[in-house]
Amino acid sequence: MKVHPLSTFLLAGLSSVAQQVNGEVVTIHGSGTTNPSKCIWHIMSLFMERSLVATRLTYRAVGSSTGQMEFLGVNNTDASTDPFQHVPHTHFGAGDIPVPSAAYKALNDATNEGESNMLHLPFALSSISFFHSIPGVPNDDKGLKLNACLLARIFDGKITRWDDSEILDVNDHIETELTKVAMQSPNGIYVARRVHGSSSTASVTKYLHEACKNEWPKSKVGSELGAKGLDEWHVRTKPCEGSGGMTECLKNNPGAIGYLDSGHGWSEDLAEVNVQNLDKTFLTSRAARDKGGITGAAGFTPPPDRIDGDWGSIQFINKAGEDTWPIVVMSYVYLRKDIDVFVSDDVERGLLKLFLESLYDDDYFGKCTDLGFSKPPASYVKKATDGLNSQGISWNFPIQIGQENMWSFESKDKTRKIAGAGKYVVSGKRQSLNGLKIDEISGKETELELEVKRLSAVLASMTSGEHDDHDDDRGHNSMKSGDSGQAQNALVLGAISFTLWICAILGYLVQRFLCGGKALYE
């Protein structure tokens, strides 16, 4: 079943009321990139639902640069730590960009006499896309087409109108829509961009530079323009915070253009730009994903020799291939090798290790594919799983349990008799009735969304007067008013049905969590 973002949200709510065992609550927390946040939250929600012991797993989606900053803990002091710096604020960090080589070296010099003291654990591949909100433009291969140089000129304030001749030259198929939105936008194109450090910004600015150096200089490549000596964004651009803020900027401003992780844009039904790749093919990230063009981009770059090595030069921007998407990112978890120094509790450390292992388990990460993510190539996965179990990481589990992790999995498909009932087993067979009901509701909601989209397409087709030769043969040469009315009624009914389901879900939430399970009228 497809995992709807709403089910992840509701599962998290269910997990928050888990019963404590002997007053014990085991907690781990991380922070970083917003890109795979829904994937991470979903896996964490499953852990909290499937654990016997009450667990609390949290992740703050704050951007890759902030995640790196909080993980590295530069100048964070702790009286129990020598040296008095590089104390992480979180159990783990996450980002869609590797830790820069200089920061990697500084960490090693300060904490391990120059020897490596961290790992990059690659766990997901995804893409960054450009999206727009031009009314009437199809969201497919017949939609808006822009190459890197046109995008660079738009984001650099050199092209300010959608009816600019340079844009119309490659978009004559939608000239009417572009001219109309230009006439309705006296202030020109609304150009949205991220604020603070963002891997999305780092990726799109690198793509613009790699694919059109004449228009986008290297001084405008980085996760946060205007910082660390980089040039500022053009004054016409509008700041939007996070993927959610970017979504709002696009939805609230007809004729806008911006960029964010593709999965987020797909889930919000945003219209995607057909971007030109290195082989001069115009395509969307969704079309590239369906043709293997996202995982294919990573195939051109082998992983570093060591999982604890310097990954600073690894990138998947503007790679060759007819169907390759030009802005592909790898999501990493950042992990300290001296983890026992900062996570002193054996049970917490064990839960952290099991959580990291779940990122490579189909029963957990498998759900993330519905959110727009792909597995890294096998060579990267093996590097990560071998690294998690290497002797270089100070897991240091107690001798009395054989120095092995006290936490383990029980899969949905294979019962571990007696052992599966253990205190520290995360069991796929341990679910709640409420959780199952939420999955059912989520499935119906997805069906309704698809039905509304289908009816919208039918109505659009009938309104435009499109018909085929078979319709002509049957005498259906044009849309009849009765057909149009029926289609409109069906569309309205579908929308009402969808809205009623949302109301029912919200009512369930209020009754279940805010009213202690009692009826609202009691």
XYZ file of C-alpha atoms in Angstrom:
522
model
C 0.000 0.000 0.000
C 1.216 3.460 -0.811
C 2.270 5.397 2.271
C 0.483 8.716 2.435
C 2.259 11.451 4.434
C -0.847 11.721 6.600
C -0.435 8.157 7.870
C 3.078 8.943 9.060
C 1.752 11.977 10.936
C -1.001 9.954 12.589
C 1.304 7.079 13.497
C 3.575 9.557 15.237
C 0.594 10.709 17.261
C -0.272 7.165 18.258
C 3.302 6.448 19.259
C 3.421 9.460 21.546
C 0.987 7.775 23.927
C 2.995 4.541 24.205
C 3.021 2.935 27.640
C 6.237 3.108 29.591
C 7.836 -0.089 30.835
C 9.122 0.394 34.387
C 9.197 4.142 33.729
C 11.767 3.719 30.957
C 11.702 5.933 27.876
C 14.553 5.444 25.408
C 15.331 8.565 23.379
C 17.438 9.362 20.333
C 17.379 12.544 18.306
C 18.901 13.951 15.143
C 18.686 16.989 12.895
C 19.510 18.038 9.368
C 18.192 18.063 5.826
C 14.508 18.643 5.130
C 14.675 16.554 1.949
C 14.252 13.013 3.407
C 12.544 14.213 6.602
C 9.250 12.460 5.804
C 11.144 9.230 5.210
C 13.011 9.559 8.526
C 9.836 10.497 10.414
C 8.015 7.514 8.944
C 10.703 5.066 10.046
C 10.849 6.641 13.495
C 7.076 6.334 13.784
C 7.274 2.619 13.001
C 9.922 2.174 15.698
C 7.786 3.900 18.315
C 4.736 1.825 17.383
C 6.588 -1.504 17.266
C 8.641 -1.181 20.456
C 7.609 -2.774 23.751
C 9.666 -0.276 25.733
C 8.467 3.307 25.285
C 10.746 5.008 22.759
C 11.014 8.604 21.664
C 12.757 9.176 18.310
C 12.818 12.720 16.979
C 14.278 14.509 13.984
C 14.400 18.264 13.394
C 14.220 19.181 9.713
C 16.405 22.297 9.741
C 18.505 22.018 6.566
C 21.747 20.249 5.746
C 24.078 23.046 6.827
C 22.415 23.411 10.230
C 22.422 19.641 10.619
C 26.164 19.574 9.954
C 26.745 22.439 12.374
C 24.830 20.705 15.168
C 26.518 17.368 14.459
C 30.037 18.816 14.373
C 29.454 20.843 17.541
C 32.283 23.248 16.821
C 33.183 25.231 19.961
C 30.471 23.437 21.931
C 32.054 22.976 25.361
C 31.594 20.140 27.786
C 33.601 19.983 31.005
C 33.813 16.190 30.751
C 35.271 16.270 27.273
C 38.833 16.838 26.160
C 39.349 18.808 24.032
C 36.631 21.319 24.916
C 35.113 21.523 21.471
C 33.366 19.529 18.754
C 30.750 18.136 21.145
C 27.696 17.182 19.047
C 24.286 18.596 19.927
C 22.524 15.513 18.523
C 22.947 11.741 18.364
C 23.299 11.985 14.589
C 23.220 14.535 11.803
C 21.851 14.234 8.283
C 22.383 16.074 5.030
C 22.188 15.877 1.266
C 25.755 17.110 0.961
C 28.906 15.567 2.430
C 30.652 17.306 5.303
C 33.124 19.704 3.619
C 36.701 18.468 3.533
C 37.940 21.347 5.717
C 35.316 20.661 8.409
C 36.037 16.933 8.249
C 39.737 17.585 8.811
C 39.077 20.044 11.640
C 36.925 17.490 13.458
C 39.586 14.806 13.162
C 42.381 17.139 14.256
C 40.447 18.321 17.308
C 39.101 14.977 18.503
C 41.294 12.142 17.250
C 44.815 13.443 16.596
C 44.094 13.780 12.899
C 42.690 10.269 12.456
C 39.163 9.858 11.102
C 36.432 10.229 13.735
C 33.205 10.219 11.703
C 31.292 8.259 9.066
C 29.101 9.238 6.146
C 26.284 6.679 5.869
C 24.573 7.092 2.459
C 20.982 5.868 2.726
C 18.806 7.539 0.057
C 18.928 8.989 -3.421
C 16.573 11.731 -4.497
C 16.400 14.726 -6.768
C 16.010 18.474 -6.597
C 13.634 20.038 -9.103
C 12.450 23.412 -10.313
C 8.702 23.953 -9.904
C 6.385 26.706 -11.095
C 2.820 27.954 -10.650
C 1.893 29.179 -14.142
C -1.851 28.555 -14.589
C -2.909 26.286 -17.424
C 0.512 24.798 -18.180
C 0.519 20.962 -18.300
C 2.487 19.131 -15.623
C 4.146 16.652 -17.962
C 6.488 16.531 -20.950
C 4.285 19.124 -22.683
C 4.866 21.585 -19.871
C 7.339 24.411 -19.298
C 10.862 23.797 -20.681
C 13.922 25.647 -19.423
C 17.616 24.921 -19.917
C 20.270 25.832 -17.367
C 21.117 29.168 -19.014
C 17.489 30.306 -19.025
C 17.137 29.286 -15.387
C 20.342 31.132 -14.511
C 19.119 34.290 -16.237
C 15.777 34.090 -14.423
C 17.372 33.626 -10.990
C 19.932 36.344 -11.746
C 17.283 38.917 -12.656
C 18.201 39.129 -16.347
C 14.901 37.623 -17.507
C 11.932 39.050 -15.623
C 8.867 38.128 -17.715
C 7.415 34.805 -18.833
C 6.767 36.193 -22.310
C 10.460 36.986 -22.820
C 11.496 35.961 -26.348
C 14.216 33.641 -25.014
C 11.639 31.643 -23.064
C 9.081 31.641 -25.882
C 11.677 30.297 -28.325
C 11.636 26.923 -26.524
C 8.029 27.088 -25.328
C 5.948 28.024 -28.342
C 3.555 25.185 -27.424
C 2.427 27.141 -24.323
C 2.895 30.684 -25.622
C -0.704 31.613 -24.834
C -0.398 30.639 -21.167
C 2.983 32.364 -20.776
C 1.748 35.571 -22.379
C -1.383 35.588 -20.229
C 0.475 35.159 -16.923
C 2.995 37.800 -17.968
C 0.189 40.290 -18.575
C -1.284 39.472 -15.150
C 2.069 39.893 -13.339
C 3.061 43.579 -13.466
C 5.989 42.950 -11.138
C 7.386 40.210 -13.350
C 8.324 36.638 -12.452
C 8.154 35.798 -8.738
C 11.501 34.031 -8.212
C 11.555 32.020 -4.971
C 14.747 30.791 -3.314
C 15.699 29.172 -0.006
C 17.141 30.985 3.002
C 19.777 29.697 5.438
C 22.066 26.821 4.518
C 20.308 24.394 2.199
C 21.488 21.375 0.244
C 18.822 22.242 -2.335
C 20.499 25.604 -2.900
C 23.925 23.968 -3.030
C 22.692 21.483 -5.641
C 20.823 23.867 -7.960
C 23.577 26.497 -7.896
C 26.159 23.825 -8.732
C 23.977 22.613 -11.602
C 23.573 26.145 -12.960
C 27.334 26.639 -12.839
C 28.246 23.242 -14.314
C 25.717 23.536 -17.139
C 26.038 27.278 -17.869
C 29.277 28.736 -16.526
C 28.937 31.927 -18.573
C 25.718 32.872 -16.791
C 26.321 31.456 -13.293
C 29.823 32.002 -11.835
C 31.471 29.802 -9.235
C 31.130 32.654 -6.721
C 27.404 31.869 -6.669
C 27.746 28.167 -5.875
C 27.053 27.096 -2.314
C 24.444 26.155 0.262
C 23.857 29.763 1.377
C 24.571 32.620 -0.997
C 25.835 35.748 0.694
C 27.726 33.709 3.314
C 31.400 32.744 3.465
C 32.407 35.135 0.720
C 29.800 34.000 -1.809
C 27.877 36.475 -3.940
C 24.405 37.507 -2.825
C 21.165 36.423 -4.468
C 19.741 38.945 -6.907
C 17.481 41.467 -5.175
C 14.470 40.286 -7.210
C 14.521 36.853 -5.596
C 12.139 36.160 -2.711
C 13.345 34.308 0.426
C 11.358 31.216 1.452
C 12.262 29.114 4.507
C 12.426 25.349 4.188
C 10.616 23.079 1.750
C 7.298 23.991 3.356
C 7.975 27.700 2.942
C 8.993 27.204 -0.681
C 5.736 25.328 -1.308
C 3.748 28.227 0.119
C 5.695 30.743 -1.979
C 4.794 28.822 -5.127
C 1.164 28.170 -4.265
C 0.420 31.708 -3.123
C 1.962 33.482 -6.121
C 0.664 32.603 -9.611
C 3.490 32.620 -12.125
C 6.194 31.872 -9.540
C 9.234 29.633 -9.960
C 11.360 28.004 -7.267
C 13.170 24.805 -6.347
C 12.825 22.070 -3.742
C 13.209 18.326 -3.315
C 11.171 16.517 -5.936
C 9.303 14.209 -3.575
C 7.959 17.165 -1.630
C 6.901 18.883 -4.829
C 5.177 15.746 -6.110
C 3.268 15.258 -2.859
C 2.045 18.870 -3.059
C 1.026 18.403 -6.719
C 3.255 21.255 -7.854
C 3.891 21.727 -11.578
C 7.433 20.747 -12.516
C 9.765 22.378 -15.025
C 11.189 20.191 -17.798
C 14.915 20.770 -17.275
C 17.583 20.046 -19.876
C 20.228 17.482 -18.921
C 23.787 17.025 -20.180
C 22.565 15.018 -23.185
C 20.234 17.921 -24.156
C 17.093 16.012 -23.163
C 14.243 17.992 -21.593
C 12.517 15.971 -18.870
C 11.026 16.144 -15.384
C 12.531 14.411 -12.375
C 9.493 12.126 -12.150
C 9.991 10.956 -15.728
C 13.713 10.499 -15.047
C 12.967 8.481 -11.909
C 10.610 6.171 -13.814
C 13.344 5.546 -16.405
C 16.105 4.899 -13.867
C 17.649 8.303 -14.434
C 18.092 9.113 -10.739
C 19.852 5.949 -9.613
C 21.730 6.005 -12.909
C 23.345 9.331 -12.016
C 24.995 7.762 -8.961
C 26.361 4.911 -11.047
C 28.951 7.223 -12.607
C 30.645 7.916 -9.257
C 32.081 5.078 -7.131
C 32.106 5.554 -3.347
C 35.333 6.513 -1.546
C 37.544 3.648 -0.419
C 36.689 4.190 3.257
C 33.325 4.822 4.894
C 35.141 6.997 7.444
C 37.094 8.832 4.758
C 36.677 12.285 3.237
C 33.488 12.331 1.130
C 33.679 16.059 0.391
C 34.138 15.649 -3.357
C 31.229 13.230 -3.932
C 28.443 14.764 -6.034
C 25.936 13.690 -8.692
C 25.310 16.893 -10.644
C 24.953 17.104 -14.439
C 25.932 13.525 -15.205
C 25.661 11.990 -18.683
C 22.784 9.847 -19.936
C 19.732 10.443 -22.113
C 17.309 9.923 -19.195
C 19.590 11.071 -16.361
C 18.250 13.742 -14.055
C 20.883 16.509 -13.737
C 20.332 17.415 -10.049
C 20.605 14.218 -7.980
C 21.517 14.222 -4.308
C 22.605 11.530 -1.871
C 21.256 11.751 1.666
C 23.717 10.846 4.410
C 23.602 10.212 8.120
C 26.645 11.651 9.902
C 27.850 9.499 12.804
C 30.703 9.973 15.266
C 32.999 6.980 15.713
C 33.490 7.795 19.406
C 29.732 7.532 19.908
C 30.015 6.045 23.424
C 31.511 9.327 24.672
C 28.346 11.274 23.846
C 25.704 8.542 24.143
C 26.728 6.933 27.402
C 23.551 4.887 27.943
C 23.943 1.380 26.459
C 20.214 1.081 25.683
C 20.084 4.434 23.856
C 23.222 3.571 21.918
C 21.714 0.239 20.929
C 18.482 1.848 19.739
C 20.496 4.312 17.670
C 22.401 1.485 15.977
C 19.198 -0.424 15.187
C 17.590 2.712 13.790
C 20.563 3.262 11.482
C 20.378 -0.375 10.360
C 16.686 0.112 9.517
C 17.666 2.624 6.837
C 18.911 -0.366 4.828
C 16.006 -2.688 5.688
C 13.227 -2.967 3.071
C 10.623 -3.379 5.812
C 11.412 0.168 6.916
C 13.063 2.091 4.079
C 10.870 0.303 1.525
C 8.018 2.622 2.447
C 10.152 5.640 1.581
C 10.069 4.810 -2.129
C 6.448 5.997 -2.117
C 7.743 9.350 -0.893
C 10.036 9.748 -3.906
C 13.285 8.202 -2.646
C 15.451 5.486 -4.162
C 18.060 3.180 -2.699
C 21.680 4.105 -3.347
C 23.645 1.755 -5.631
C 24.602 -1.578 -4.053
C 28.241 -0.501 -3.679
C 27.188 2.406 -1.454
C 24.808 0.289 0.612
C 27.470 -2.343 1.281
C 29.960 0.335 2.260
C 27.453 1.735 4.771
C 26.305 -1.547 6.327
C 29.879 -2.799 6.652
C 30.820 0.499 8.260
C 28.019 0.309 10.842
C 29.351 -3.024 12.045
C 33.034 -2.174 11.862
C 35.237 -2.250 14.934
C 36.128 1.361 14.348
C 32.878 2.560 15.934
C 32.830 2.564 19.737
C 29.484 0.853 20.251
C 30.984 -0.860 23.325
C 27.939 -2.877 24.340
C 28.098 -4.614 27.767
C 30.180 -7.752 28.176
C 27.295 -9.554 29.889
C 25.348 -9.598 26.613
C 28.347 -10.653 24.578
C 29.149 -7.100 23.540
C 26.282 -7.305 21.069
C 23.381 -4.922 20.648
C 20.534 -5.701 23.036
C 18.088 -4.324 20.442
C 16.941 -6.471 17.515
C 14.173 -6.825 14.924
C 11.346 -9.295 14.491
C 10.079 -9.135 10.927
C 6.458 -9.284 9.850
C 7.088 -12.523 7.990
C 9.126 -14.537 10.486
C 8.112 -15.130 14.099
C 10.829 -15.312 16.733
C 9.147 -17.488 19.334
C 9.800 -16.294 22.899
C 12.644 -14.025 21.766
C 10.207 -11.802 19.858
C 8.511 -10.895 23.119
C 11.754 -9.485 24.473
C 11.958 -6.050 26.023
C 14.216 -4.605 23.340
C 12.700 -6.163 20.220
C 11.235 -3.905 17.547
C 8.606 -6.224 16.135
C 6.809 -5.934 12.813
C 4.117 -8.114 14.381
C 3.496 -5.573 17.121
C 1.002 -3.117 15.681
C -2.025 -1.268 16.980
C -5.584 -1.502 15.716
C -5.601 2.281 15.483
C -2.521 2.144 13.281
C -4.164 -0.342 10.943
C -7.290 1.791 10.732
C -5.174 4.819 9.890
C -3.539 2.870 7.044
C -7.015 2.019 5.728
C -8.102 5.663 5.890
C -4.876 6.773 4.239
C -5.430 4.316 1.407
C -8.946 5.604 0.796
C -7.724 9.190 0.869
C -5.156 8.390 -1.830
C -7.858 6.752 -3.945
C -10.035 9.844 -3.619
C -7.175 12.132 -4.582
C -6.579 10.073 -7.728
C -10.292 10.102 -8.561
C -10.492 13.886 -8.237
C -7.449 14.220 -10.538
C -9.039 11.842 -13.046
C -12.294 13.790 -13.098
C -10.366 17.045 -13.462
C -8.611 15.650 -16.531
C -11.914 14.459 -18.007
C -13.522 17.839 -17.474
C -10.530 19.678 -18.959
C -10.586 17.447 -22.019
C -14.341 17.903 -22.546
C -14.153 21.638 -22.028
C -11.439 21.986 -24.672
C -13.637 20.138 -27.152
C -11.053 17.389 -27.707
C -12.357 14.192 -29.300
C -11.041 11.427 -31.469
C -12.096 9.968 -34.803
C -14.128 7.223 -33.122
C -16.186 9.840 -31.341
C -16.817 11.554 -34.700
C -17.969 8.244 -36.178
C -20.494 7.903 -33.398
C -21.734 11.434 -33.981
C -20.180 12.858 -30.835
C -18.601 15.810 -32.577
C -18.626 18.195 -29.656
C -19.200 18.337 -25.947
C -22.869 18.465 -24.995
C -23.968 20.702 -22.214
C -25.456 17.718 -20.372
C -22.108 15.900 -20.469
C -20.338 18.978 -19.153
C -22.846 19.327 -16.348
C -22.466 15.684 -15.372
C -18.691 15.963 -15.345
C -18.846 19.091 -13.229
C -21.237 17.437 -10.806
C -19.013 14.380 -10.561
C -15.994 16.564 -9.909
C -17.806 18.481 -7.194
C -19.038 15.265 -5.573
C -15.529 13.834 -5.640
C -14.140 16.956 -4.033
C -16.868 16.914 -1.388
C -16.197 13.259 -0.661
C -12.486 13.976 -0.282
C -13.247 16.869 2.066
C -15.571 14.725 4.172
C -12.857 12.144 4.623
C -10.472 14.839 5.828
C -13.106 16.052 8.278
C -13.647 12.499 9.518
C -9.932 12.018 10.089
C -9.612 15.306 11.952
C -12.640 14.395 14.038
C -11.050 11.069 14.868
C -7.850 12.818 15.946
C -9.731 15.222 18.187
C -11.749 12.427 19.761
C -8.821 10.046 20.160
C -6.146 12.386 21.459
C -7.739 15.589 22.718
C -10.821 14.070 24.309
C -9.245 10.943 25.743
C -11.162 8.649 23.436
C -14.580 9.863 24.586
C -17.284 11.010 22.273
C -17.209 14.708 21.553
C -20.685 15.288 22.949
C -20.013 13.710 26.343
